[in-house]
Every structure is written in C-alpha cells, then in structure tokens.
Short mmCIF file of C-alpha atoms in Angstrom, two decimals:
data_model
loop_
_atom_site.label_atom_id
_atom_site.label_comp_id
_atom_site.label_asym_id
_atom_site.label_seq_id
_atom_site.Cartn_x
_atom_site.Cartn_y
_atom_site.Cartn_z
CA MET A 167 26.69 -16.20 -23.06
CA ASN A 168 23.62 -14.35 -21.80
CA SER A 169 22.84 -10.71 -22.35
CA THR A 170 20.06 -8.70 -20.85
CA PHE A 171 19.21 -4.99 -21.26
CA MET A 172 16.28 -2.62 -20.85
CA ILE A 173 15.29 -0.15 -23.57
CA ALA A 174 14.00 2.94 -21.80
CA ALA A 175 13.16 6.50 -22.78
CA THR A 176 12.50 9.97 -21.26
CA GLY A 177 8.73 9.60 -21.67
CA SER A 178 5.87 7.95 -23.48
CA GLY A 179 5.62 8.28 -27.24
CA LYS A 180 9.37 8.44 -27.78
CA GLY A 181 9.64 5.38 -30.02
CA LYS A 182 10.34 2.55 -27.52
CA THR A 183 7.96 0.00 -29.03
CA THR A 184 9.04 0.76 -32.59
CA PHE A 185 12.73 0.37 -31.68
CA VAL A 186 12.23 -2.71 -29.52
CA THR A 187 10.19 -4.64 -32.06
CA GLY A 188 12.59 -3.75 -34.85
CA LEU A 189 15.42 -4.97 -32.59
CA LEU A 190 13.54 -8.19 -31.75
CA ASN A 191 13.08 -8.84 -35.44
CA LEU A 192 16.83 -8.68 -35.90
CA LEU A 193 17.48 -11.01 -32.95
CA LYS A 194 14.64 -13.48 -33.32
CA ASP A 195 16.91 -16.32 -34.40
CA LYS A 196 19.15 -15.92 -31.34
CA SER A 197 16.98 -17.35 -28.46
CA VAL A 198 15.68 -13.96 -27.51
CA HIS A 199 12.87 -13.31 -25.05
CA ALA A 200 10.93 -10.05 -24.72
CA PHE A 201 9.67 -8.48 -21.52
CA LYS A 202 7.50 -5.42 -20.86
CA CYS A 203 7.62 -3.29 -17.70
CA GLY A 204 4.25 -2.60 -16.05
CA PRO A 205 0.73 -3.85 -16.69
CA ASP A 206 0.66 -3.08 -20.43
CA TYR A 207 -1.15 -5.57 -22.72
CA ILE A 208 -0.67 -4.06 -26.15
CA ASP A 209 3.12 -3.73 -26.44
CA PRO A 210 3.55 -7.44 -25.59
CA MET A 211 1.24 -8.19 -28.53
CA TYR A 212 3.86 -6.64 -30.80
CA HIS A 213 6.60 -8.65 -29.14
CA ARG A 214 4.62 -11.84 -29.70
CA GLU A 215 3.89 -10.88 -33.29
CA ILE A 216 7.62 -10.69 -33.97
CA LEU A 217 8.94 -13.61 -31.96
CA GLY A 218 6.01 -16.02 -32.23
CA ILE A 219 6.16 -16.67 -28.44
CA PRO A 220 4.47 -14.80 -25.59
CA SER A 221 6.11 -11.75 -24.06
CA THR A 222 6.30 -11.43 -20.23
CA ASN A 223 5.21 -8.52 -18.06
CA LEU A 224 7.57 -7.45 -15.24
CA ASP A 225 5.82 -5.41 -12.59
CA SER A 226 7.22 -4.40 -9.22
CA TYR A 227 3.78 -3.45 -7.93
CA PHE A 228 2.31 -6.82 -8.62
CA CYS A 229 5.51 -8.75 -7.58
CA ASP A 230 7.80 -8.60 -4.56
CA ASP A 231 11.51 -8.83 -5.22
CA ASP A 232 11.66 -12.66 -5.18
CA LEU A 233 8.63 -13.09 -7.40
CA LEU A 234 9.89 -10.48 -9.82
CA LYS A 235 13.23 -12.31 -10.15
CA GLY A 236 11.40 -15.60 -10.40
CA VAL A 237 9.16 -14.40 -13.28
CA PHE A 238 12.22 -13.15 -15.09
CA ASN A 239 14.23 -16.32 -14.58
CA ASP A 240 11.30 -18.58 -15.50
CA ASN A 241 11.08 -16.90 -18.91
CA ALA A 242 14.63 -15.66 -19.72
CA GLY A 243 16.40 -16.62 -22.94
CA LYS A 244 20.00 -16.18 -24.00
CA ILE A 245 19.20 -12.56 -25.00
CA ASN A 246 16.59 -10.67 -23.06
CA VAL A 247 15.15 -7.37 -24.14
CA ILE A 248 13.07 -5.52 -21.59
CA GLU A 249 10.85 -2.66 -22.86
CA ALA A 250 10.35 0.03 -20.21
CA ALA A 251 7.08 1.83 -19.60
CA MET A 252 6.54 5.61 -19.92
CA GLY A 253 9.64 7.51 -18.89
CA LEU A 254 12.44 5.64 -17.13
CA TYR A 255 11.70 7.22 -13.72
CA ASP A 256 7.92 7.55 -14.02
CA GLY A 257 6.09 5.62 -11.27
CA ILE A 258 2.89 5.84 -9.32
CA GLY A 259 1.62 9.44 -9.16
CA ALA A 260 4.49 11.89 -8.91
CA THR A 261 6.93 9.26 -7.55
CA LYS A 262 9.44 6.71 -8.81
CA ARG A 263 7.65 3.82 -7.10
CA THR A 264 7.14 0.88 -9.57
CA CYS A 265 8.96 2.78 -12.36
CA ALA A 266 11.03 0.96 -14.96
CA TYR A 267 14.22 2.01 -13.23
CA GLU A 268 13.05 0.30 -10.04
CA ILE A 269 12.56 -2.94 -12.02
CA ALA A 270 16.00 -2.59 -13.60
CA SER A 271 17.53 -2.01 -10.20
CA LYS A 272 15.88 -5.10 -8.65
CA LEU A 273 17.16 -7.19 -11.51
CA ASN A 274 20.57 -5.46 -11.76
CA CYS A 275 19.74 -4.89 -15.41
CA PRO A 276 21.74 -2.51 -17.67
CA ILE A 277 19.73 0.20 -19.47
CA ILE A 278 20.05 1.58 -22.98
CA LEU A 279 18.34 4.98 -23.05
CA LEU A 280 16.49 5.90 -26.24
CA ILE A 281 16.60 9.71 -26.58
CA ASP A 282 14.14 11.45 -28.86
CA GLY A 283 16.31 14.00 -30.65
CA TYR A 284 13.65 15.52 -32.84
CA GLY A 285 13.67 19.30 -32.66
CA MET A 286 16.61 19.43 -30.25
CA GLY A 287 20.14 20.76 -30.52
CA TYR A 288 22.59 21.06 -27.67
CA SER A 289 19.69 20.88 -25.24
CA ILE A 290 19.91 17.11 -25.56
CA VAL A 291 23.11 17.18 -23.49
CA PRO A 292 21.61 18.60 -20.24
CA LEU A 293 18.64 16.31 -20.74
CA ILE A 294 20.96 13.29 -20.78
CA LYS A 295 22.95 14.64 -17.81
CA GLY A 296 19.79 14.91 -15.76
CA PHE A 297 18.86 11.28 -16.44
CA LEU A 298 22.35 10.13 -15.60
CA GLN A 299 22.29 12.10 -12.34
CA GLU A 300 19.30 10.08 -11.20
CA ASP A 301 20.98 6.82 -12.06
CA ASN A 302 22.19 5.95 -8.55
CA ASN A 303 23.02 2.38 -9.45
CA GLN A 304 24.91 3.26 -12.67
CA LEU A 305 22.72 1.09 -14.80
CA ILE A 306 22.57 3.30 -17.93
CA LYS A 307 25.24 1.83 -20.20
CA GLY A 308 24.58 3.76 -23.38
CA LEU A 309 22.29 5.77 -25.66
CA VAL A 310 20.54 5.52 -28.98
CA ILE A 311 19.23 8.76 -30.47
CA ASN A 312 15.86 8.52 -32.25
CA ARG A 313 14.44 10.77 -34.97
CA ILE A 314 17.64 12.60 -35.83
CA SER A 315 19.35 13.05 -39.16
CA GLU A 316 22.72 11.36 -39.91
CA LYS A 317 24.30 14.71 -40.51
CA TYR A 318 23.38 16.12 -37.16
CA TYR A 319 24.09 12.82 -35.35
CA LYS A 320 27.69 13.00 -36.49
CA LYS A 321 27.90 16.46 -34.89
CA ILE A 322 26.13 15.82 -31.63
CA ALA A 323 27.22 12.28 -30.75
CA PRO A 324 30.88 13.24 -30.01
CA VAL A 325 29.69 16.17 -27.88
CA ILE A 326 27.40 13.86 -25.87
CA GLU A 327 30.16 11.32 -25.26
CA ASN A 328 32.73 13.95 -24.32
CA GLU A 329 30.43 15.83 -21.92
CA THR A 330 28.61 12.90 -20.30
CA GLY A 331 31.05 9.98 -20.63
CA ILE A 332 28.29 7.75 -21.88
CA THR A 333 28.56 5.69 -25.07
CA VAL A 334 26.24 6.56 -28.00
CA TYR A 335 25.57 3.35 -29.88
CA GLY A 336 23.86 4.85 -32.90
CA PHE A 337 20.82 6.66 -34.18
CA ILE A 338 17.55 6.15 -36.04
CA PRO A 339 16.30 8.73 -38.50
CA LYS A 340 12.59 9.28 -39.06
CA ILE A 341 11.39 6.27 -41.06
CA LYS A 342 8.62 7.08 -43.52
CA GLY A 343 5.82 4.48 -43.27
CA ALA A 344 6.86 3.12 -39.91
CA GLU A 345 4.57 5.20 -37.69
CA LEU A 346 2.25 3.34 -35.33
CA LYS A 347 -1.32 4.54 -34.88
CA SER A 348 -3.07 4.68 -31.50
CA ARG A 349 -6.53 4.72 -29.95
CA HIS A 350 -7.91 5.42 -26.49
CA LEU A 351 -6.26 2.38 -24.82
CA GLY A 352 -2.88 2.84 -26.51
CA LEU A 353 -1.49 1.57 -29.75
CA LEU A 354 -3.60 -0.25 -32.24
CA SER A 355 -3.00 -3.97 -32.33
CA PRO A 356 -0.28 -5.31 -34.63
CA ILE A 357 -2.85 -6.51 -37.14
CA GLU A 358 -4.66 -3.19 -37.19
CA ASN A 359 -1.35 -1.37 -37.69
CA ASN A 360 -0.29 -3.74 -40.53
CA TYR A 361 2.85 -4.14 -38.52
CA SER A 362 4.16 -7.20 -40.29
CA GLU A 363 4.52 -4.96 -43.38
CA ARG A 364 6.38 -2.27 -41.48
CA VAL A 365 8.78 -4.10 -39.18
CA ASP A 366 11.36 -4.89 -41.85
CA LEU A 367 11.70 -1.15 -42.65
CA ILE A 368 12.53 -0.55 -38.98
CA SER A 369 14.89 -3.52 -38.64
CA ASN A 370 16.84 -2.67 -41.72
CA GLN A 371 17.36 0.85 -40.46
CA ILE A 372 18.50 -0.33 -37.04
CA ARG A 373 20.92 -2.76 -38.64
CA GLU A 374 22.53 0.08 -40.61
CA THR A 375 22.77 2.79 -37.95
CA VAL A 376 22.87 1.13 -34.48
CA ARG A 377 25.75 -1.03 -33.26
CA ILE A 378 23.63 -3.74 -31.80
CA GLU A 379 26.37 -6.33 -31.30
CA GLU A 380 28.22 -3.80 -29.13
CA VAL A 381 25.11 -3.34 -27.04
CA ILE A 382 24.73 -7.12 -26.55
CA GLU A 383 28.42 -7.44 -25.62
CA ALA A 384 28.27 -4.54 -23.16
CA CYS A 385 25.26 -6.06 -21.38
CA LYS A 386 26.54 -9.61 -20.71
CA HIS A 387 26.71 -11.19 -17.27
CA ASN A 388 24.96 -8.31 -15.47
CA VAL A 389 21.64 -9.76 -14.34
CA ASP A 390 21.28 -11.88 -11.17
CA ARG A 391 19.86 -15.12 -12.46
CA ASN A 392 20.56 -17.31 -9.46
CA ASN A 393 17.12 -16.90 -7.93
CA GLU A 394 15.21 -20.13 -7.59
CA THR A 395 12.07 -20.48 -9.70
CA SER A 396 9.02 -19.10 -8.04
CA ASN A 397 6.48 -21.48 -9.55
CA LYS A 398 4.47 -23.46 -6.98
CA LYS A 399 4.09 -27.21 -7.37
CA SER A 400 0.98 -27.66 -5.23
CA ARG A 401 -1.37 -28.13 -8.20
CA LEU A 402 -4.51 -27.07 -6.30
CA LEU A 403 -6.53 -26.99 -9.53
CA ASP A 404 -5.80 -30.56 -10.64
CA GLY A 405 -8.72 -31.89 -12.65
CA LYS A 406 -10.21 -28.45 -13.24
CA VAL A 407 -11.05 -27.43 -16.84
CA ILE A 408 -11.04 -23.67 -17.43
CA GLY A 409 -12.33 -22.00 -20.58
CA ILE A 410 -10.72 -18.70 -21.49
CA ALA A 411 -12.25 -16.26 -23.97
CA LYS A 412 -9.66 -15.23 -26.55
CA ASP A 413 -10.28 -13.46 -29.81
CA GLU A 414 -10.14 -9.95 -31.31
CA ALA A 415 -12.63 -8.65 -28.74
CA PHE A 416 -11.04 -10.32 -25.66
CA SER A 417 -7.31 -10.06 -26.05
CA PHE A 418 -5.88 -8.47 -22.87
CA TYR A 419 -4.38 -11.11 -20.63
CA TYR A 420 -1.17 -11.70 -18.66
CA GLU A 421 0.70 -14.72 -19.86
CA GLU A 422 1.73 -15.36 -16.28
CA ASN A 423 -1.95 -15.78 -15.35
CA ILE A 424 -2.29 -18.62 -17.87
CA LYS A 425 0.92 -20.18 -16.61
CA PHE A 426 -0.29 -19.91 -13.03
CA LEU A 427 -3.50 -21.81 -13.80
CA ARG A 428 -1.60 -24.48 -15.69
CA ASN A 429 1.05 -24.81 -12.96
CA GLU A 430 -1.82 -25.42 -10.53
CA GLY A 431 -2.99 -28.32 -12.69
CA ALA A 432 -5.82 -26.73 -14.69
CA GLU A 433 -6.50 -27.73 -18.29
CA ILE A 434 -7.04 -24.60 -20.44
CA LYS A 435 -9.48 -24.46 -23.33
CA PHE A 436 -9.58 -21.26 -25.38
CA PHE A 437 -12.74 -20.16 -27.17
CA SER A 438 -14.15 -17.17 -29.02
CA PRO A 439 -17.28 -15.31 -27.91
CA ILE A 440 -17.50 -13.94 -31.44
CA HIS A 441 -16.83 -16.96 -33.63
CA ASP A 442 -17.77 -20.05 -31.57
CA GLU A 443 -21.34 -21.21 -30.98
CA HIS A 444 -20.95 -22.03 -27.29
CA VAL A 445 -18.49 -22.27 -24.43
CA PRO A 446 -16.30 -25.42 -24.25
CA GLU A 447 -17.96 -28.52 -22.90
CA ASP A 448 -17.48 -29.74 -19.31
CA VAL A 449 -15.73 -26.64 -17.96
CA ASP A 450 -15.43 -25.93 -14.25
CA ALA A 451 -14.73 -22.25 -14.76
CA ILE A 452 -14.81 -19.57 -17.51
CA ILE A 453 -12.59 -16.48 -17.66
CA PHE A 454 -13.36 -13.33 -19.66
CA TYR A 455 -10.39 -10.95 -19.78
CA GLY A 456 -10.46 -7.45 -21.16
CA GLY A 457 -9.89 -6.18 -24.66
CA TYR A 458 -12.02 -4.31 -27.18
CA PRO A 459 -15.61 -5.68 -26.97
CA GLU A 460 -16.79 -2.14 -27.74
CA ASN A 461 -15.30 -2.52 -31.19
CA TYR A 462 -17.29 -5.64 -31.91
CA PRO A 463 -20.70 -5.10 -30.18
CA LYS A 464 -22.84 -6.31 -33.01
CA GLU A 465 -20.80 -9.47 -33.55
CA ILE A 466 -20.92 -10.25 -29.83
CA SER A 467 -24.60 -9.46 -29.50
CA ASP A 468 -25.66 -11.36 -32.60
CA ASN A 469 -24.03 -14.61 -31.33
CA LYS A 470 -27.14 -15.69 -29.44
CA THR A 471 -26.11 -19.31 -29.01
CA MET A 472 -22.95 -18.17 -27.24
CA LEU A 473 -24.85 -15.77 -25.00
CA ASN A 474 -27.36 -18.47 -24.08
CA SER A 475 -24.60 -21.01 -23.34
CA ILE A 476 -23.04 -18.51 -20.88
CA ARG A 477 -26.34 -17.59 -19.19
CA VAL A 478 -26.92 -21.12 -17.94
CA LEU A 479 -23.44 -21.62 -16.46
CA PRO A 480 -24.23 -20.45 -12.90
CA GLU A 481 -27.06 -22.98 -12.75
CA LYS A 482 -24.42 -25.67 -13.48
CA ASN A 483 -22.19 -24.28 -10.74
CA VAL A 484 -19.57 -23.12 -13.32
CA LYS A 485 -17.45 -20.28 -11.92
CA ILE A 486 -17.09 -17.12 -13.98
CA ILE A 487 -14.24 -14.62 -13.64
CA ALA A 488 -14.57 -11.41 -15.69
CA GLU A 489 -12.51 -8.24 -15.76
CA CYS A 490 -12.89 -4.92 -17.58
CA GLY A 491 -14.22 -5.72 -21.07
CA GLY A 492 -15.19 -9.16 -19.85
CA PHE A 493 -17.10 -7.66 -16.99
CA MET A 494 -18.96 -5.36 -19.48
CA TYR A 495 -19.77 -8.49 -21.50
CA LEU A 496 -21.64 -10.00 -18.51
CA LEU A 497 -23.96 -6.97 -18.10
CA ASP A 498 -27.44 -6.51 -19.66
CA PHE A 499 -26.38 -4.00 -22.34
CA MET A 500 -23.39 -2.20 -23.81
CA LYS A 501 -24.09 1.23 -25.26
CA VAL A 502 -21.89 2.07 -28.25
CA GLN A 503 -22.56 5.49 -29.66
CA ASP A 504 -26.41 5.68 -29.62
CA ASP A 505 -27.16 1.93 -29.79
CA ASP A 506 -27.71 -0.54 -26.98
CA TYR A 507 -26.36 -4.03 -27.66
CA GLU A 508 -27.62 -7.03 -25.75
CA MET A 509 -24.95 -8.75 -23.66
CA VAL A 510 -25.02 -11.86 -21.41
CA SER A 511 -27.23 -10.43 -18.62
CA LEU A 512 -25.70 -12.33 -15.73
CA ILE A 513 -25.11 -9.04 -13.96
CA HIS A 514 -27.83 -6.37 -13.93
CA GLY A 515 -26.74 -3.01 -15.39
CA SER A 516 -25.20 -1.57 -18.52
CA SER A 517 -22.01 0.05 -19.71
CA TYR A 518 -21.42 3.21 -21.67
CA ARG A 519 -18.49 5.25 -23.06
CA THR A 520 -17.37 8.35 -21.20
CA LYS A 521 -15.48 11.35 -22.49
CA GLY A 522 -12.22 10.37 -20.87
CA LEU A 523 -10.52 7.89 -18.59
CA VAL A 524 -12.81 6.81 -15.77
CA ARG A 525 -10.05 5.28 -13.66
CA PHE A 526 -6.38 4.77 -14.35
CA GLY A 527 -3.59 3.09 -12.43
CA TYR A 528 -2.74 0.40 -9.90
CA VAL A 529 -5.36 -0.65 -7.39
CA SER A 530 -5.48 -2.80 -4.26
CA ILE A 531 -8.51 -4.92 -3.57
CA THR A 532 -9.46 -6.11 -0.12
CA GLY A 533 -12.47 -8.12 1.16
CA ASN A 534 -13.35 -11.47 2.83
CA ASN A 535 -9.83 -11.74 4.21
CA TYR A 536 -8.35 -11.57 0.71
CA GLU A 537 -5.90 -8.96 -0.65
CA ALA A 538 -5.20 -8.62 -4.34
CA LYS A 539 -3.41 -6.14 -6.60
CA GLY A 540 -4.65 -5.06 -9.96
CA HIS A 541 -4.75 -2.31 -12.60
CA GLU A 542 -7.52 -0.22 -14.12
CA PHE A 543 -7.52 1.63 -17.45
CA HIS A 544 -10.90 2.17 -19.02
CA HIS A 545 -13.06 4.77 -20.71
CA TYR A 546 -16.31 2.90 -20.03
CA GLU A 547 -18.46 3.22 -16.89
CA THR A 548 -21.46 1.28 -15.64
CA LYS A 549 -24.91 2.26 -14.37
CA ASP A 550 -27.39 0.34 -12.26
CA VAL A 551 -24.69 -2.18 -11.20
CA GLU A 552 -24.78 -3.23 -7.51
CA TYR A 553 -21.27 -4.07 -6.36
CA SER A 554 -20.51 -6.32 -3.44
CA SER A 555 -20.40 -4.41 -0.16
CA ASP A 556 -17.61 -6.54 1.32
CA TYR A 557 -14.93 -5.69 -1.30
CA THR A 558 -13.18 -2.32 -1.48
CA VAL A 559 -10.96 -1.07 -4.33
CA ARG A 560 -8.32 1.51 -3.56
CA ASN A 561 -6.49 3.54 -6.20
CA GLU A 562 -2.81 3.62 -5.28
CA SER A 563 -2.14 7.04 -6.84
CA SER A 564 -5.17 9.04 -5.70
CA GLY A 565 -6.01 7.10 -2.54
CA ASP A 566 -9.68 7.00 -3.59
CA GLU A 567 -11.65 4.05 -2.28
CA TYR A 568 -14.79 2.68 -3.90
CA LYS A 569 -16.86 -0.43 -4.46
CA GLY A 570 -15.94 -2.05 -7.73
CA ILE A 571 -16.06 -5.83 -7.32
CA ILE A 572 -18.89 -8.30 -7.66
CA CYS A 573 -18.12 -11.58 -5.84
CA ASP A 574 -20.67 -14.27 -5.06
CA GLY A 575 -20.67 -18.00 -5.28
CA ASN A 576 -20.33 -18.17 -9.05
CA ILE A 577 -19.24 -14.76 -10.35
CA LEU A 578 -16.09 -12.71 -9.64
CA ALA A 579 -16.16 -9.57 -11.76
CA GLY A 580 -15.17 -5.91 -11.99
CA PHE A 581 -13.10 -3.43 -13.95
CA PRO A 582 -9.70 -4.26 -12.30
CA HIS A 583 -7.31 -6.55 -14.19
CA LEU A 584 -5.82 -9.02 -11.68
CA TYR A 585 -2.34 -10.56 -11.50
CA TYR A 586 -2.99 -14.02 -10.11
CA ARG A 587 0.48 -14.68 -8.63
CA ASN A 588 0.00 -11.96 -6.02
CA CYS A 589 -3.46 -13.26 -4.99
CA PRO A 590 -3.35 -17.06 -5.57
CA GLU A 591 -5.71 -17.87 -2.68
CA LEU A 592 -8.49 -15.65 -4.07
CA ILE A 593 -8.36 -17.22 -7.53
CA ILE A 594 -7.98 -20.81 -6.33
CA ASP A 595 -10.58 -20.55 -3.60
CA PHE A 596 -13.08 -19.03 -6.02
CA ILE A 597 -12.57 -21.65 -8.75
CA ARG A 598 -12.74 -24.48 -6.24
CA GLY A 599 -16.04 -23.20 -4.91
CA LYS A 600 -15.18 -21.98 -1.47
CA TYR A 601 -17.85 -19.31 -1.79
CA ASN A 602 -20.50 -22.07 -2.09
CA GLU A 603 -19.52 -23.73 1.16
#
C-alpha cells in the first residue's frame, strides 16, 4: 500500500530538514521517495545523501496542476515524504500563492505539522488552532512537537488533543550534536555539515519518541495518483550530446531538468570545472548551473586548461547555458574579498559580493516570443555586463522589471535558475541552434 504525507512547519528554521532526513533514514529500505516544495537546491542534497537517489522538487509556480501531478507520479515510491518550504502557508510576498499548502491541496496530500515547542507553554494551543483554521481542505492529519522535553510533552500533548481534536504523534527533544549550520544561501551541504555522522542520532531519537508507523498508516490512499505521466516522447534532442558541470562549485540543479534533456533524447556527460582538464569531447551544448563558485575561486581560476577549452566553444558553434554561479563563471573576473580571480571571459564584466540579497524570489522571463519561469537567490551582483535588450525579467513578488538575460546565438545566461519543463521551446530551440538561423 502507498502512503504519502507532507512534513510542514509554522516557519523556516523550525527543524523540518532535520526531522525529514532522520525520518528518511528510518524508511530508506521501504521504497521511499523524497520531495521538496519550492525551488530549493540544498535540502534535496540532504535527501539524496540519505536515500542514494535524487530528490524531486515540487513547485506550483513552475508547474501547472497537470504538470505538478505528473512530476509527482513520475517519481513516487511506495512511501513518499514531501518536505515543505518555509511556513505551511508562506507564498509569494504576503500571499499564500505557491505555498506548501497549495501544493498539498493540488495533490490531495495529508500534512503532518511539525511544531517548534521551544520556549512555549499553553501558547502552543492557539498557535495550532490558528493553523487548523486555515486548513480549508482538512489536510492536517497530525502533529509532531519539536524541541520539547519528555516531561512537558506528557503534560501538553493531551491538552492539545482535547482542545484541537488533532492527533499528536510524538515529540523530539533537543538533540545535542545534531544542529545543522548555515551560510548565506541556506544550510551548508551535507558533506560540510558532516551529516552522515549526525543522522543516526536523529533517526534513533525519532524511532523512540515518534509513532511513525501510525503516521504512515494514517496517510494511505490519500493522494490522487491517476494522472497520466507528463513526460513528452518527442525526443527533439536526439543525437545531441550535452556536457553538464557538476562538482562542489556547481551543484545547484533540478533533477527534472536533467530528466527533461534525457527524455528529449540528449546524451548527458558530467564534468568538473575544478578537477577535469577540459570539457567533454564532441559536445553540442554545455550547461553551467549554480552553486558555490565563490568558495572555490582559486581552484577554478587556476584550471587554465579548462578555462581555455570553454573559451573556444562558441567558435565551434557549441551552445552554452549558464545560470547564477555558472553565469558568474563566464564573466571576466570574480571578486572574492579583495582579490580578482580570472574566469572564462566569454561575457564581458565581473561579479562581486554585496552586503545582502540582491534579488530573491520567483521571476518570469519574456523575450523573442518565449516565456519562462525561474527563481533568483544571490548575494552577488555584476558590473559592466551588457544584457540583451529583448529579454525582460520580472520579479513576481515586487513587480520590478529589469534586464537580466544574455541570449545570442551561442550563449544563454543570467542569474535566474530555469525550470525547463515550463519553457521547453526556449531550451530546445537554443540547443538546436535556432538563434543561428
């Protein structure tokens, strides 16, 4: 029997990723698949670290209802654990649009609400009541209370159940040594957090104090899984070989983008701008996704054979797609602290670190009769870069419009991260060379 549920919380930093990965570790021998709401790259790294298979993003901004269900169904296992983003009802700006609850509603997915009980007494009850009041589809099936002592849990759990009618499935006390460290783009990676050494601590605690089997039982047969697969069979990239940068500096990518390229017939060759001497041979296109190139500027800059092998690609009519950190890699220089590091120099300009977020949130991109949806989240900005005049980027939250895309015959680049399945024509036409016609 299949079981699907979302782990959500009242806000960011309430322990969702810690709880979900500990839970996945307990369930990894039971055909479990992990999903992450929204455009997050880092939390899925933790899911993949535990399960050994890619996690899948579910995003109701990138996907219409049919595509969202299709992405879920294409990847679902016997047990499916969906990690929410931010607070359950937090969407674009001060709205619920694209929030985790919207995704759960579209999938008819039950929700287990993780409540951070640290520093709270009876106030936890009206907090829960408020979240239940917003649950118009009655998807919240139970609670787990985080960061609370066993002694107080035994006092408050019966009160919660009596006053709200919701089941409390257990609690998690503060676990010494299980804290996850963060940086400007979110959590550190699993390797940087030494997570393989911590996850058993978390799993063992969950096994002792959370009734997981009851959660699985309560969440059976709830999700609509009758939607037909949304994968296209047209294979418009048959015969194309695409190199994709993938290493510690370039690690932010949507698994669905890779699947999309393969479903269209492309052969994928991964390579490392840090460790390899040159790009793969005989490629038709190269993709540089985002990541942390600013953490490895010397290693990237010192790999001159790699830089030189990329510089000649446009002369060979090889298409290059680059986003965020990959876009910064194609510039002349990257400034890290007070040092300028030489980059590829296919795009004139340089990048530098700002004091805060430059842009954040979902964006729509229009130009040349194409429409695409993406996401920006970066602390770096550029100078002396000339963006294409025929593409406009619009931030969905602020409404601000600006030029932020470079698109010519051989380079498609900018800060936005793209989700290919909502803009297949743009990606396919670019790789196939329509801009050269």
